[in-house]
PDB file of C-alpha atoms in Angstrom:
ATOM      1  CA  MET A   1     -49.422-112.437  12.820  1.00  0.00           C
ATOM      2  CA  ALA A   2     -45.632-112.130  13.232  1.00  0.00           C
ATOM      3  CA  LYS A   3     -43.968-110.053  15.923  1.00  0.00           C
ATOM      4  CA  GLY A   4     -40.519-109.135  17.179  1.00  0.00           C
ATOM      5  CA  LYS A   5     -38.960-106.956  19.863  1.00  0.00           C
ATOM      6  CA  CYS A   6     -36.386-104.271  19.057  1.00  0.00           C
ATOM      7  CA  PRO A   7     -33.180-104.947  21.016  1.00  0.00           C
ATOM      8  CA  ARG A   8     -32.422-101.219  21.358  1.00  0.00           C
ATOM      9  CA  CYS A   9     -35.713 -99.615  22.387  1.00  0.00           C
ATOM     10  CA  GLY A  10     -37.763-102.658  23.454  1.00  0.00           C
ATOM     11  CA  ARG A  11     -40.725-101.796  21.222  1.00  0.00           C
ATOM     12  CA  TRP A  12     -42.760-104.690  19.820  1.00  0.00           C
ATOM     13  CA  ILE A  13     -43.275-104.631  16.056  1.00  0.00           C
ATOM     14  CA  HIS A  14     -46.134-106.574  14.446  1.00  0.00           C
ATOM     15  CA  ALA A  15     -46.656-107.515  10.793  1.00  0.00           C
ATOM     16  CA  GLN A  16     -48.701-109.921   8.716  1.00  0.00           C
ATOM     17  CA  VAL A  17     -45.693-111.910   7.472  1.00  0.00           C
ATOM     18  CA  GLU A  18     -42.503-113.258   9.027  1.00  0.00           C
ATOM     19  CA  THR A  19     -39.692-111.054   7.823  1.00  0.00           C
ATOM     20  CA  THR A  20     -36.999-108.691   8.999  1.00  0.00           C
ATOM     21  CA  VAL A  21     -37.967-105.047   9.475  1.00  0.00           C
ATOM     22  CA  GLU A  22     -36.120-101.923  10.495  1.00  0.00           C
ATOM     23  CA  CYS A  23     -37.126-100.252  13.759  1.00  0.00           C
ATOM     24  CA  ASP A  24     -37.274 -96.472  13.458  1.00  0.00           C
ATOM     25  CA  CYS A  25     -35.980 -95.815  16.997  1.00  0.00           C
ATOM     26  CA  TRP A  26     -32.592 -94.768  15.597  1.00  0.00           C
ATOM     27  CA  MET A  27     -34.229 -91.693  14.039  1.00  0.00           C
ATOM     28  CA  TYR A  28     -35.326 -90.238  17.400  1.00  0.00           C
ATOM     29  CA  CYS A  29     -33.209 -88.182  19.781  1.00  0.00           C
ATOM     30  CA  PRO A  30     -32.283 -90.146  22.929  1.00  0.00           C
ATOM     31  CA  LEU A  31     -32.280 -86.904  24.946  1.00  0.00           C
ATOM     32  CA  CYS A  32     -35.662 -85.389  24.043  1.00  0.00           C
ATOM     33  CA  GLY A  33     -37.479 -88.038  21.974  1.00  0.00           C
ATOM     34  CA  GLY A  34     -37.959 -85.709  19.006  1.00  0.00           C
ATOM     35  CA  LEU A  35     -37.426 -86.738  15.410  1.00  0.00           C
ATOM     36  CA  MET A  36     -33.856 -85.927  14.370  1.00  0.00           C
ATOM     37  CA  GLU A  37     -32.900 -84.492  11.002  1.00  0.00           C
ATOM     38  CA  PRO A  38     -30.462 -86.032   8.537  1.00  0.00           C
ATOM     39  CA  TYR A  39     -27.088 -84.323   8.785  1.00  0.00           C
ATOM     40  CA  GLN A  40     -24.502 -83.764   6.068  1.00  0.00           C
ATOM     41  CA  PRO A  41     -21.254 -82.587   7.654  1.00  0.00           C
ATOM     42  CA  ASP A  42     -19.088 -80.164   5.721  1.00  0.00           C
ATOM     43  CA  THR A  43     -15.733 -81.442   7.035  1.00  0.00           C
ATOM     44  CA  SER A  44     -13.826 -84.712   6.910  1.00  0.00           C
ATOM     45  CA  PRO A  45     -15.065 -87.898   8.679  1.00  0.00           C
ATOM     46  CA  GLU A  46     -12.148 -87.829  11.149  1.00  0.00           C
ATOM     47  CA  VAL A  47     -13.481 -84.620  12.749  1.00  0.00           C
ATOM     48  CA  TYR A  48     -16.662 -86.466  13.773  1.00  0.00           C
ATOM     49  CA  GLY A  49     -14.919 -89.634  14.941  1.00  0.00           C
ATOM     50  CA  VAL A  50     -16.320 -91.973  12.291  1.00  0.00           C
ATOM     51  CA  ASP A  51     -14.364 -94.230   9.951  1.00  0.00           C
ATOM     52  CA  GLY A  52     -15.653 -93.863   6.435  1.00  0.00           C
ATOM     53  CA  LYS A  53     -18.122 -92.145   4.204  1.00  0.00           C
ATOM     54  CA  ARG A  54     -20.865 -94.739   4.701  1.00  0.00           C
ATOM     55  CA  ASP A  55     -21.167 -93.718   8.364  1.00  0.00           C
ATOM     56  CA  LEU A  56     -21.513 -90.068   7.391  1.00  0.00           C
ATOM     57  CA  LEU A  57     -24.717 -90.855   5.534  1.00  0.00           C
ATOM     58  CA  ILE A  58     -26.505 -92.024   8.672  1.00  0.00           C
ATOM     59  CA  LEU A  59     -25.562 -89.259  11.100  1.00  0.00           C
ATOM     60  CA  ARG A  60     -28.552 -87.372  12.422  1.00  0.00           C
ATOM     61  CA  VAL A  61     -28.774 -84.167  14.416  1.00  0.00           C
ATOM     62  CA  CYS A  62     -31.269 -82.701  16.895  1.00  0.00           C
ATOM     63  CA  TYR A  63     -31.492 -78.926  17.393  1.00  0.00           C
ATOM     64  CA  ASN A  64     -34.171 -78.944  20.125  1.00  0.00           C
ATOM     65  CA  VAL A  65     -33.106 -75.935  22.228  1.00  0.00           C
ATOM     66  CA  GLY A  66     -35.970 -76.248  24.700  1.00  0.00           C
ATOM     67  CA  LYS A  67     -35.268 -79.846  25.689  1.00  0.00           C
ATOM     68  CA  HIS A  68     -31.461 -80.082  25.791  1.00  0.00           C
ATOM     69  CA  ALA A  69     -29.855 -76.669  25.480  1.00  0.00           C
ATOM     70  CA  ALA A  70     -26.664 -77.911  27.180  1.00  0.00           C
ATOM     71  CA  ASN A  71     -26.153 -80.528  24.423  1.00  0.00           C
ATOM     72  CA  LEU A  72     -26.989 -78.391  21.417  1.00  0.00           C
ATOM     73  CA  PRO A  73     -26.739 -79.614  18.754  1.00  0.00           C
ATOM     74  CA  PHE A  74     -26.896 -83.303  19.633  1.00  0.00           C
ATOM     75  CA  TYR A  75     -25.214 -85.495  17.010  1.00  0.00           C
ATOM     76  CA  SER A  76     -26.191 -89.150  16.766  1.00  0.00           C
ATOM     77  CA  THR A  77     -24.299 -91.997  15.163  1.00  0.00           C
ATOM     78  CA  GLN A  78     -27.014 -94.578  15.881  1.00  0.00           C
ATOM     79  CA  LYS A  79     -27.561 -97.007  13.040  1.00  0.00           C
ATOM     80  CA  PRO A  80     -30.808 -98.691  12.015  1.00  0.00           C
ATOM     81  CA  VAL A  81     -31.704-101.807  13.993  1.00  0.00           C
ATOM     82  CA  GLU A  82     -33.082-104.872  12.225  1.00  0.00           C
ATOM     83  CA  VAL A  83     -35.803-106.784  14.046  1.00  0.00           C
ATOM     84  CA  GLU A  84     -36.595-110.325  12.951  1.00  0.00           C
ATOM     85  CA  LEU A  85     -40.297-111.096  13.127  1.00  0.00           C
ATOM     86  CA  THR A  86     -41.374-114.641  13.896  1.00  0.00           C
TER      87      THR A  86
END
């Protein structure tokens, strides 16, 4: 049994084989813990502070009014984290 710890969230991931896997912590809102939705902005990348179209594909947004109304909507630029299992 192979295992590895995510450097971002600290969660241990287990698998049958030694490989590299992607932790899904980047898909969850850091403010409320809810699953964020993919977001396709309708303006240029410079408005959102990212450098290039590749980064626009991974932006996610959380519209959870009950948990963080002061930060609505919450935009995330977190990227997937690779975890090496050994």
